[in-house]
C-alpha cells in the first residue's frame, strides 16, 4: 500500500501546478449528441466512439433532482474545514485528495473524493468520507450510483447490439458483476485567480481513463477539454442536465482499437468553481481483457496482448497521468530474419 504525504503540504507550492493558455471552444454542434430514446441511438453511439471516443447523452432517465442533490452534498463536503476533510485522506486510492493526483508526482488545481462504487467491496477510506458527512450524503451517493449504472449498462448494450456482439450483455455484465471494480469520483476545482499573463491553472492534467467507460456530469462551469484526431485541444461546452461518455482504455482494447480512448483534461475557471461527478465502470479484477473474438476472430490480427484488469490497473497506478499506458500491452510486430549470403 502506498501512503502519500498529507495533501496540505502543497499549499505553499502552488507554482508546481502547470498552466496553459486558453484554447478555442469546440462549438456544441460539433459534439456528438445521443438521445437514448432515439431508435438510431445505437448507431450514433458507435459512430461517436469511433470518431471521438466521446459523446453527450440526453434523455438518459436519471432524475434531475438526484443530480442536483448529490452536487449540493459534494459542495457541502468540500466546504468543510481542511482538518476534517484530511481525516478522509490521503487516498489509497479511495478517500479524499487535495492537489496531488496519484502517487507519481502529478498535481492539479483540484480536490476530490474517490469512492468505491461496489457495495460488495469494503473500503476504509470510503467509510471515512461518510463519517465526515451527514447521512443524506451517503444516501445521495448510493441513489445516484444506482441510476448512473443503468445508463452505463444501456450504452454498453447498445454498443454490443450495433457491433453484433453476442450475447448482448457481453460488455455490460462486467459492470453488473458483484465483483466489478467501479468507482465514483467527485471533483472540486476551486475558482482560480486570473494571472497577469492570461494563463490558467490545470485542474486535472491530460489523460485517458483506464476503465471500460466513464459517465461524467458536471455543473455549468466550463473547463473540460478533449483531444481530437488532429491533436488539437478543444473545450467542451458544459451542460449540467446531460452526461458525457468517455471510451476507456479497456474498451479500446476489446474493440481492437476501433473505439479510441479519448484523451482529456480540465482547466480551472478563473471566475467559478467546478463540480464534476464521474462514474468509472470497471470489470472485476480477475476479468481478462483482450480483443473480442466475435470482432477479431484471428489472434494474429490482435493489436493488444491479453491481460487481466488487475494487471492493467496496477500498471496504470504506477504510471504518470499523461503516460500512454496501453503501449506496454500492444503486440509487437514479428521480426523476420533474413539470411545474409
mmCIF file of C-alpha atoms in Angstrom:
data_model
loop_
_atom_site.group_PDB
_atom_site.id
_atom_site.type_symbol
_atom_site.label_atom_id
_atom_site.label_comp_id
_atom_site.label_asym_id
_atom_site.label_seq_id
_atom_site.Cartn_x
_atom_site.Cartn_y
_atom_site.Cartn_z
ATOM 1 C CA UNK A 1 0.000 0.000 0.000
ATOM 2 C CA UNK A 2 1.333 3.422 -0.968
ATOM 3 C CA UNK A 3 0.968 6.082 1.719
ATOM 4 C CA UNK A 4 1.099 9.642 0.420
ATOM 5 C CA UNK A 5 2.199 12.690 2.444
ATOM 6 C CA UNK A 6 -0.591 14.834 3.820
ATOM 7 C CA UNK A 7 -2.010 16.885 0.914
ATOM 8 C CA UNK A 8 -1.971 20.139 2.884
ATOM 9 C CA UNK A 9 1.821 20.376 2.407
ATOM 10 C CA UNK A 10 1.289 21.548 -1.176
ATOM 11 C CA UNK A 11 -0.486 24.713 -0.100
ATOM 12 C CA UNK A 12 2.799 26.623 -0.183
ATOM 13 C CA UNK A 13 3.884 25.129 -3.504
ATOM 14 C CA UNK A 14 1.114 26.221 -5.862
ATOM 15 C CA UNK A 15 3.735 27.033 -8.508
ATOM 16 C CA UNK A 16 4.053 23.278 -9.103
ATOM 17 C CA UNK A 17 0.625 23.254 -10.758
ATOM 18 C CA UNK A 18 1.069 23.677 -14.545
ATOM 19 C CA UNK A 19 -0.688 26.382 -16.573
ATOM 20 C CA UNK A 20 -1.872 26.696 -20.163
ATOM 21 C CA UNK A 21 -3.071 29.451 -22.432
ATOM 22 C CA UNK A 22 -6.809 29.263 -23.166
ATOM 23 C CA UNK A 23 -7.777 27.329 -26.318
ATOM 24 C CA UNK A 24 -10.680 27.773 -28.766
ATOM 25 C CA UNK A 25 -14.065 26.475 -27.659
ATOM 26 C CA UNK A 26 -15.465 23.499 -29.545
ATOM 27 C CA UNK A 27 -18.971 24.519 -30.575
ATOM 28 C CA UNK A 28 -21.801 22.452 -29.192
ATOM 29 C CA UNK A 29 -22.966 21.199 -32.598
ATOM 30 C CA UNK A 30 -19.554 19.553 -33.050
ATOM 31 C CA UNK A 31 -20.076 17.319 -30.012
ATOM 32 C CA UNK A 32 -21.884 14.077 -30.881
ATOM 33 C CA UNK A 33 -25.225 14.121 -29.053
ATOM 34 C CA UNK A 34 -27.157 10.897 -28.496
ATOM 35 C CA UNK A 35 -30.788 10.782 -27.441
ATOM 36 C CA UNK A 36 -31.089 7.421 -25.695
ATOM 37 C CA UNK A 37 -34.766 7.208 -26.683
ATOM 38 C CA UNK A 38 -33.930 7.600 -30.392
ATOM 39 C CA UNK A 39 -34.270 4.366 -32.427
ATOM 40 C CA UNK A 40 -30.951 5.284 -34.086
ATOM 41 C CA UNK A 41 -29.162 5.780 -30.759
ATOM 42 C CA UNK A 42 -27.026 2.645 -31.034
ATOM 43 C CA UNK A 43 -25.742 3.663 -34.467
ATOM 44 C CA UNK A 44 -24.944 7.180 -33.274
ATOM 45 C CA UNK A 45 -23.137 5.839 -30.204
ATOM 46 C CA UNK A 46 -20.850 3.575 -32.227
ATOM 47 C CA UNK A 47 -20.066 6.346 -34.721
ATOM 48 C CA UNK A 48 -19.211 8.734 -31.862
ATOM 49 C CA UNK A 49 -16.989 6.114 -30.198
ATOM 50 C CA UNK A 50 -15.114 5.598 -33.467
ATOM 51 C CA UNK A 51 -14.679 9.271 -34.327
ATOM 52 C CA UNK A 52 -14.311 10.945 -30.933
ATOM 53 C CA UNK A 53 -14.274 8.319 -28.185
ATOM 54 C CA UNK A 54 -16.673 10.774 -26.548
ATOM 55 C CA UNK A 55 -20.294 11.893 -26.782
ATOM 56 C CA UNK A 56 -23.099 13.637 -24.904
ATOM 57 C CA UNK A 57 -26.187 11.755 -23.742
ATOM 58 C CA UNK A 58 -29.627 13.341 -23.381
ATOM 59 C CA UNK A 59 -32.926 11.768 -22.299
ATOM 60 C CA UNK A 60 -30.890 9.452 -20.108
ATOM 61 C CA UNK A 61 -33.550 8.823 -17.473
ATOM 62 C CA UNK A 62 -31.584 9.949 -14.407
ATOM 63 C CA UNK A 63 -33.698 12.184 -12.186
ATOM 64 C CA UNK A 64 -32.542 15.837 -12.320
ATOM 65 C CA UNK A 65 -33.245 16.323 -8.611
ATOM 66 C CA UNK A 66 -30.900 13.435 -7.798
ATOM 67 C CA UNK A 67 -28.061 15.004 -9.781
ATOM 68 C CA UNK A 68 -28.645 18.367 -8.112
ATOM 69 C CA UNK A 69 -28.831 16.855 -4.624
ATOM 70 C CA UNK A 70 -25.531 14.991 -4.975
ATOM 71 C CA UNK A 71 -23.878 18.127 -6.339
ATOM 72 C CA UNK A 72 -25.080 20.128 -3.334
ATOM 73 C CA UNK A 73 -23.915 17.441 -0.906
ATOM 74 C CA UNK A 74 -20.497 17.403 -2.590
ATOM 75 C CA UNK A 75 -20.280 21.182 -2.285
ATOM 76 C CA UNK A 76 -21.084 20.785 1.416
ATOM 77 C CA UNK A 77 -18.250 18.297 1.881
ATOM 78 C CA UNK A 78 -15.682 20.446 0.084
ATOM 79 C CA UNK A 79 -16.747 23.436 2.203
ATOM 80 C CA UNK A 80 -15.749 21.598 5.400
ATOM 81 C CA UNK A 81 -12.664 22.766 7.325
ATOM 82 C CA UNK A 82 -9.497 21.311 5.813
ATOM 83 C CA UNK A 83 -8.726 19.430 9.022
ATOM 84 C CA UNK A 84 -11.997 17.471 8.760
ATOM 85 C CA UNK A 85 -11.519 16.679 5.082
ATOM 86 C CA UNK A 86 -7.996 15.444 5.763
ATOM 87 C CA UNK A 87 -9.418 12.787 8.097
ATOM 88 C CA UNK A 88 -10.708 11.018 4.972
ATOM 89 C CA UNK A 89 -7.292 11.112 3.254
ATOM 90 C CA UNK A 90 -4.815 10.666 1.849
ATOM 91 C CA UNK A 91 -6.380 8.491 -0.889
ATOM 92 C CA UNK A 92 -5.197 4.871 -1.118
ATOM 93 C CA UNK A 93 -6.672 5.163 -3.807
ATOM 94 C CA UNK A 94 -10.122 5.769 -2.229
ATOM 95 C CA UNK A 95 -10.684 8.723 0.054
ATOM 96 C CA UNK A 96 -10.043 12.471 -0.028
ATOM 97 C CA UNK A 97 -7.240 14.018 -2.051
ATOM 98 C CA UNK A 98 -6.030 17.580 -2.421
ATOM 99 C CA UNK A 99 -3.880 18.737 -5.365
ATOM 100 C CA UNK A 100 -1.904 15.507 -5.597
ATOM 101 C CA UNK A 101 -3.267 13.178 -8.287
ATOM 102 C CA UNK A 102 -1.919 9.680 -7.771
ATOM 103 C CA UNK A 103 1.432 8.673 -6.254
ATOM 104 C CA UNK A 104 3.775 9.696 -9.067
ATOM 105 C CA UNK A 105 4.152 13.459 -8.779
ATOM 106 C CA UNK A 106 1.137 14.710 -10.747
ATOM 107 C CA UNK A 107 -0.574 17.756 -9.254
ATOM 108 C CA UNK A 108 -3.571 19.874 -10.209
ATOM 109 C CA UNK A 109 -5.811 22.709 -9.058
ATOM 110 C CA UNK A 110 -8.252 20.242 -7.573
ATOM 111 C CA UNK A 111 -9.566 18.482 -4.505
ATOM 112 C CA UNK A 112 -11.567 15.307 -4.809
ATOM 113 C CA UNK A 113 -13.235 12.290 -3.250
ATOM 114 C CA UNK A 114 -12.820 8.829 -4.763
ATOM 115 C CA UNK A 115 -15.440 6.335 -3.574
ATOM 116 C CA UNK A 116 -15.798 2.611 -4.107
ATOM 117 C CA UNK A 117 -18.930 2.113 -6.216
ATOM 118 C CA UNK A 118 -19.335 -1.560 -5.347
ATOM 119 C CA UNK A 119 -21.164 -2.173 -2.041
ATOM 120 C CA UNK A 120 -19.797 -5.753 -2.028
ATOM 121 C CA UNK A 121 -16.238 -4.477 -1.567
ATOM 122 C CA UNK A 122 -15.396 -2.587 1.619
ATOM 123 C CA UNK A 123 -13.096 0.434 1.680
ATOM 124 C CA UNK A 124 -11.951 2.075 4.943
ATOM 125 C CA UNK A 125 -11.374 5.432 3.227
ATOM 126 C CA UNK A 126 -14.818 5.407 1.621
ATOM 127 C CA UNK A 127 -16.222 4.839 5.125
ATOM 128 C CA UNK A 128 -14.030 7.685 6.411
ATOM 129 C CA UNK A 129 -15.593 10.082 3.889
ATOM 130 C CA UNK A 130 -19.090 9.105 5.001
ATOM 131 C CA UNK A 131 -18.151 9.664 8.662
ATOM 132 C CA UNK A 132 -17.438 13.338 7.870
ATOM 133 C CA UNK A 133 -20.783 13.874 6.168
ATOM 134 C CA UNK A 134 -24.482 13.668 7.087
ATOM 135 C CA UNK A 135 -26.454 10.526 6.264
ATOM 136 C CA UNK A 136 -28.070 12.253 3.282
ATOM 137 C CA UNK A 137 -24.658 12.380 1.577
ATOM 138 C CA UNK A 138 -24.313 8.611 1.614
ATOM 139 C CA UNK A 139 -27.920 8.153 0.528
ATOM 140 C CA UNK A 140 -27.397 10.589 -2.360
ATOM 141 C CA UNK A 141 -24.254 8.756 -3.481
ATOM 142 C CA UNK A 142 -25.961 5.362 -3.397
ATOM 143 C CA UNK A 143 -29.081 6.538 -5.256
ATOM 144 C CA UNK A 144 -27.018 8.354 -7.865
ATOM 145 C CA UNK A 145 -24.756 5.350 -8.464
ATOM 146 C CA UNK A 146 -27.767 3.082 -8.884
ATOM 147 C CA UNK A 147 -29.209 5.242 -11.655
ATOM 148 C CA UNK A 148 -25.929 6.103 -13.364
ATOM 149 C CA UNK A 149 -25.025 2.425 -13.573
ATOM 150 C CA UNK A 150 -28.236 1.844 -15.533
ATOM 151 C CA UNK A 151 -27.112 4.478 -18.045
ATOM 152 C CA UNK A 152 -23.768 2.736 -18.469
ATOM 153 C CA UNK A 153 -25.446 -0.678 -18.907
ATOM 154 C CA UNK A 154 -27.802 0.696 -21.547
ATOM 155 C CA UNK A 155 -24.989 2.371 -23.502
ATOM 156 C CA UNK A 156 -22.813 -0.761 -23.492
ATOM 157 C CA UNK A 157 -25.714 -2.965 -24.554
ATOM 158 C CA UNK A 158 -26.466 -0.615 -27.437
ATOM 159 C CA UNK A 159 -22.808 -0.836 -28.459
ATOM 160 C CA UNK A 160 -22.958 -4.632 -28.350
ATOM 161 C CA UNK A 161 -26.141 -4.730 -30.402
ATOM 162 C CA UNK A 162 -24.785 -2.396 -33.089
ATOM 163 C CA UNK A 163 -21.476 -4.262 -33.350
ATOM 164 C CA UNK A 164 -23.175 -7.660 -33.413
ATOM 165 C CA UNK A 165 -21.606 -8.825 -30.146
ATOM 166 C CA UNK A 166 -23.389 -11.820 -28.655
ATOM 167 C CA UNK A 167 -24.714 -12.131 -26.072
ATOM 168 C CA UNK A 168 -25.963 -8.546 -25.827
ATOM 169 C CA UNK A 169 -24.743 -8.203 -22.229
ATOM 170 C CA UNK A 170 -21.147 -9.217 -23.013
ATOM 171 C CA UNK A 171 -19.877 -5.757 -22.049
ATOM 172 C CA UNK A 172 -22.477 -4.656 -19.503
ATOM 173 C CA UNK A 173 -22.234 -7.829 -17.425
ATOM 174 C CA UNK A 174 -18.677 -6.868 -16.462
ATOM 175 C CA UNK A 175 -20.109 -3.798 -14.733
ATOM 176 C CA UNK A 176 -23.098 -5.685 -13.339
ATOM 177 C CA UNK A 177 -20.851 -8.328 -11.770
ATOM 178 C CA UNK A 178 -20.945 -8.300 -7.967
ATOM 179 C CA UNK A 179 -17.144 -8.031 -8.007
ATOM 180 C CA UNK A 180 -16.963 -5.217 -10.553
ATOM 181 C CA UNK A 181 -14.170 -2.757 -9.832
ATOM 182 C CA UNK A 182 -16.053 0.511 -10.390
ATOM 183 C CA UNK A 183 -15.759 3.831 -8.584
ATOM 184 C CA UNK A 184 -17.342 7.262 -8.260
ATOM 185 C CA UNK A 185 -15.175 10.373 -8.273
ATOM 186 C CA UNK A 186 -16.363 13.782 -7.064
ATOM 187 C CA UNK A 187 -14.054 16.584 -8.204
ATOM 188 C CA UNK A 188 -13.954 20.170 -6.978
ATOM 189 C CA UNK A 189 -11.985 22.738 -8.981
ATOM 190 C CA UNK A 190 -11.908 25.996 -6.987
ATOM 191 C CA UNK A 191 -12.144 29.296 -8.857
ATOM 192 C CA UNK A 192 -8.624 30.400 -9.810
ATOM 193 C CA UNK A 193 -7.421 33.968 -9.858
ATOM 194 C CA UNK A 194 -6.679 35.083 -13.418
ATOM 195 C CA UNK A 195 -2.962 35.695 -13.800
ATOM 196 C CA UNK A 196 -1.432 38.697 -15.482
ATOM 197 C CA UNK A 197 -0.159 36.724 -18.480
ATOM 198 C CA UNK A 198 -3.640 35.253 -19.111
ATOM 199 C CA UNK A 199 -2.580 31.744 -18.139
ATOM 200 C CA UNK A 200 -4.990 29.364 -16.432
ATOM 201 C CA UNK A 201 -4.255 26.578 -13.987
ATOM 202 C CA UNK A 202 -4.596 22.928 -14.941
ATOM 203 C CA UNK A 203 -7.204 21.293 -12.732
ATOM 204 C CA UNK A 204 -6.635 17.745 -13.986
ATOM 205 C CA UNK A 205 -3.864 17.080 -16.493
ATOM 206 C CA UNK A 206 -4.281 15.236 -19.781
ATOM 207 C CA UNK A 207 -5.024 11.519 -19.503
ATOM 208 C CA UNK A 208 -7.216 8.693 -20.681
ATOM 209 C CA UNK A 209 -9.496 6.695 -18.395
ATOM 210 C CA UNK A 210 -8.329 3.095 -17.859
ATOM 211 C CA UNK A 211 -11.766 1.510 -17.318
ATOM 212 C CA UNK A 212 -14.398 0.400 -19.862
ATOM 213 C CA UNK A 213 -16.418 3.629 -19.922
ATOM 214 C CA UNK A 214 -16.767 6.775 -17.836
ATOM 215 C CA UNK A 215 -20.012 8.684 -17.309
ATOM 216 C CA UNK A 216 -19.471 12.348 -16.413
ATOM 217 C CA UNK A 217 -21.835 15.009 -15.146
ATOM 218 C CA UNK A 218 -20.728 18.490 -14.048
ATOM 219 C CA UNK A 219 -22.217 21.827 -13.094
ATOM 220 C CA UNK A 220 -22.433 24.628 -15.667
ATOM 221 C CA UNK A 221 -18.803 25.701 -15.298
ATOM 222 C CA UNK A 222 -16.515 25.298 -18.302
ATOM 223 C CA UNK A 223 -13.168 23.548 -18.154
ATOM 224 C CA UNK A 224 -13.432 20.112 -19.774
ATOM 225 C CA UNK A 225 -11.364 19.677 -22.948
ATOM 226 C CA UNK A 226 -10.829 16.737 -25.258
ATOM 227 C CA UNK A 227 -8.065 15.982 -27.721
ATOM 228 C CA UNK A 228 -9.451 15.435 -31.221
ATOM 229 C CA UNK A 229 -7.945 13.440 -34.077
ATOM 230 C CA UNK A 230 -5.670 16.203 -35.366
ATOM 231 C CA UNK A 231 -4.094 16.524 -31.916
ATOM 232 C CA UNK A 232 -5.644 19.885 -31.043
ATOM 233 C CA UNK A 233 -7.307 20.593 -27.712
ATOM 234 C CA UNK A 234 -10.842 21.900 -27.809
ATOM 235 C CA UNK A 235 -13.172 22.889 -24.989
ATOM 236 C CA UNK A 236 -16.489 21.148 -24.371
ATOM 237 C CA UNK A 237 -19.414 23.461 -23.516
ATOM 238 C CA UNK A 238 -20.849 22.432 -20.124
ATOM 239 C CA UNK A 239 -24.385 21.088 -19.738
ATOM 240 C CA UNK A 240 -25.477 20.220 -16.207
ATOM 241 C CA UNK A 241 -28.571 18.339 -17.405
ATOM 242 C CA UNK A 242 -26.712 15.853 -19.613
ATOM 243 C CA UNK A 243 -23.996 13.224 -19.304
ATOM 244 C CA UNK A 244 -20.767 12.868 -21.230
ATOM 245 C CA UNK A 245 -19.493 9.389 -22.016
ATOM 246 C CA UNK A 246 -15.779 8.584 -22.443
ATOM 247 C CA UNK A 247 -14.435 5.441 -24.076
ATOM 248 C CA UNK A 248 -11.867 3.914 -21.699
ATOM 249 C CA UNK A 249 -8.641 2.042 -22.403
ATOM 250 C CA UNK A 250 -10.245 -1.356 -21.731
ATOM 251 C CA UNK A 251 -12.969 -0.758 -24.334
ATOM 252 C CA UNK A 252 -10.355 0.361 -26.853
ATOM 253 C CA UNK A 253 -8.608 -2.988 -26.379
ATOM 254 C CA UNK A 254 -11.827 -5.027 -26.581
ATOM 255 C CA UNK A 255 -12.709 -3.352 -29.895
ATOM 256 C CA UNK A 256 -9.104 -3.816 -31.097
ATOM 257 C CA UNK A 257 -8.636 -0.076 -31.500
ATOM 258 C CA UNK A 258 -11.877 0.548 -33.393
ATOM 259 C CA UNK A 259 -13.005 2.709 -30.475
ATOM 260 C CA UNK A 260 -10.486 5.231 -29.180
ATOM 261 C CA UNK A 261 -9.921 6.014 -25.527
ATOM 262 C CA UNK A 262 -10.238 9.780 -25.552
ATOM 263 C CA UNK A 263 -7.501 11.945 -24.045
ATOM 264 C CA UNK A 264 -8.992 14.738 -21.957
ATOM 265 C CA UNK A 265 -8.131 17.333 -19.300
ATOM 266 C CA UNK A 266 -9.768 20.016 -17.144
ATOM 267 C CA UNK A 267 -8.634 23.632 -16.820
ATOM 268 C CA UNK A 268 -9.692 25.692 -13.809
ATOM 269 C CA UNK A 269 -12.122 28.529 -14.466
ATOM 270 C CA UNK A 270 -10.930 31.944 -13.287
ATOM 271 C CA UNK A 271 -14.373 33.013 -12.042
ATOM 272 C CA UNK A 272 -16.392 29.965 -10.941
ATOM 273 C CA UNK A 273 -15.688 26.713 -9.190
ATOM 274 C CA UNK A 274 -16.444 23.464 -10.982
ATOM 275 C CA UNK A 275 -18.018 20.322 -9.515
ATOM 276 C CA UNK A 276 -17.956 17.104 -11.520
ATOM 277 C CA UNK A 277 -19.225 13.608 -10.752
ATOM 278 C CA UNK A 278 -17.728 10.720 -12.727
ATOM 279 C CA UNK A 279 -18.735 7.082 -12.620
ATOM 280 C CA UNK A 280 -15.928 4.810 -13.839
ATOM 281 C CA UNK A 281 -17.285 1.457 -14.987
ATOM 282 C CA UNK A 282 -14.636 -1.199 -14.465
ATOM 283 C CA UNK A 283 -14.681 -5.007 -14.708
ATOM 284 C CA UNK A 284 -13.813 -7.447 -11.893
ATOM 285 C CA UNK A 285 -10.100 -7.556 -11.095
ATOM 286 C CA UNK A 286 -9.801 -11.094 -12.490
ATOM 287 C CA UNK A 287 -11.547 -10.250 -15.787
ATOM 288 C CA UNK A 288 -9.441 -10.955 -18.883
ATOM 289 C CA UNK A 289 -9.242 -8.015 -21.269
ATOM 290 C CA UNK A 290 -8.481 -8.736 -24.945
ATOM 291 C CA UNK A 291 -9.958 -8.039 -28.387
ATOM 292 C CA UNK A 292 -13.360 -9.731 -28.579
ATOM 293 C CA UNK A 293 -13.201 -12.888 -30.747
ATOM 294 C CA UNK A 294 -16.502 -12.015 -32.441
ATOM 295 C CA UNK A 295 -14.901 -8.776 -33.682
ATOM 296 C CA UNK A 296 -11.398 -10.123 -34.336
ATOM 297 C CA UNK A 297 -11.535 -13.899 -34.918
ATOM 298 C CA UNK A 298 -7.826 -14.354 -35.651
ATOM 299 C CA UNK A 299 -5.414 -13.682 -32.789
ATOM 300 C CA UNK A 300 -2.761 -12.731 -35.325
ATOM 301 C CA UNK A 301 -4.889 -9.648 -36.002
ATOM 302 C CA UNK A 302 -4.983 -8.578 -32.358
ATOM 303 C CA UNK A 303 -3.288 -5.252 -31.688
ATOM 304 C CA UNK A 304 -3.062 -5.939 -27.953
ATOM 305 C CA UNK A 305 -1.940 -8.730 -25.666
ATOM 306 C CA UNK A 306 -4.440 -10.304 -23.299
ATOM 307 C CA UNK A 307 -4.234 -9.086 -19.698
ATOM 308 C CA UNK A 308 -6.377 -9.053 -16.596
ATOM 309 C CA UNK A 309 -7.971 -5.862 -15.327
ATOM 310 C CA UNK A 310 -5.894 -6.258 -12.151
ATOM 311 C CA UNK A 311 -2.684 -6.253 -14.202
ATOM 312 C CA UNK A 312 -3.697 -3.174 -16.151
ATOM 313 C CA UNK A 313 -4.945 -1.306 -13.102
ATOM 314 C CA UNK A 314 -1.664 -1.999 -11.290
ATOM 315 C CA UNK A 315 0.345 -0.830 -14.288
ATOM 316 C CA UNK A 316 -1.747 2.337 -14.667
ATOM 317 C CA UNK A 317 -1.362 3.160 -10.960
ATOM 318 C CA UNK A 318 2.422 3.069 -11.357
ATOM 319 C CA UNK A 319 2.411 5.438 -14.338
ATOM 320 C CA UNK A 320 2.213 9.207 -14.585
ATOM 321 C CA UNK A 321 -1.087 10.778 -15.536
ATOM 322 C CA UNK A 322 -0.237 11.572 -19.157
ATOM 323 C CA UNK A 323 1.608 8.338 -19.971
ATOM 324 C CA UNK A 324 0.379 6.181 -22.839
ATOM 325 C CA UNK A 325 -0.487 3.212 -20.661
ATOM 326 C CA UNK A 326 -1.636 0.885 -23.423
ATOM 327 C CA UNK A 327 1.795 0.958 -25.019
ATOM 328 C CA UNK A 328 3.021 -1.728 -22.624
ATOM 329 C CA UNK A 329 0.248 -4.055 -23.793
ATOM 330 C CA UNK A 330 0.468 -3.574 -27.533
ATOM 331 C CA UNK A 331 1.588 -6.549 -29.573
ATOM 332 C CA UNK A 332 4.949 -6.003 -31.200
ATOM 333 C CA UNK A 333 5.195 -6.897 -34.899
ATOM 334 C CA UNK A 334 7.070 -10.129 -35.545
ATOM 335 C CA UNK A 335 10.606 -9.621 -36.804
ATOM 336 C CA UNK A 336 11.559 -11.512 -39.937
ATOM 337 C CA UNK A 337 15.111 -12.810 -40.069
ATOM 338 C CA UNK A 338 16.753 -12.752 -43.463
ATOM 339 C CA UNK A 339 19.685 -14.938 -44.292
ATOM 340 C CA UNK A 340 22.673 -12.924 -45.398
ATOM 341 C CA UNK A 341 24.629 -14.631 -48.193
#
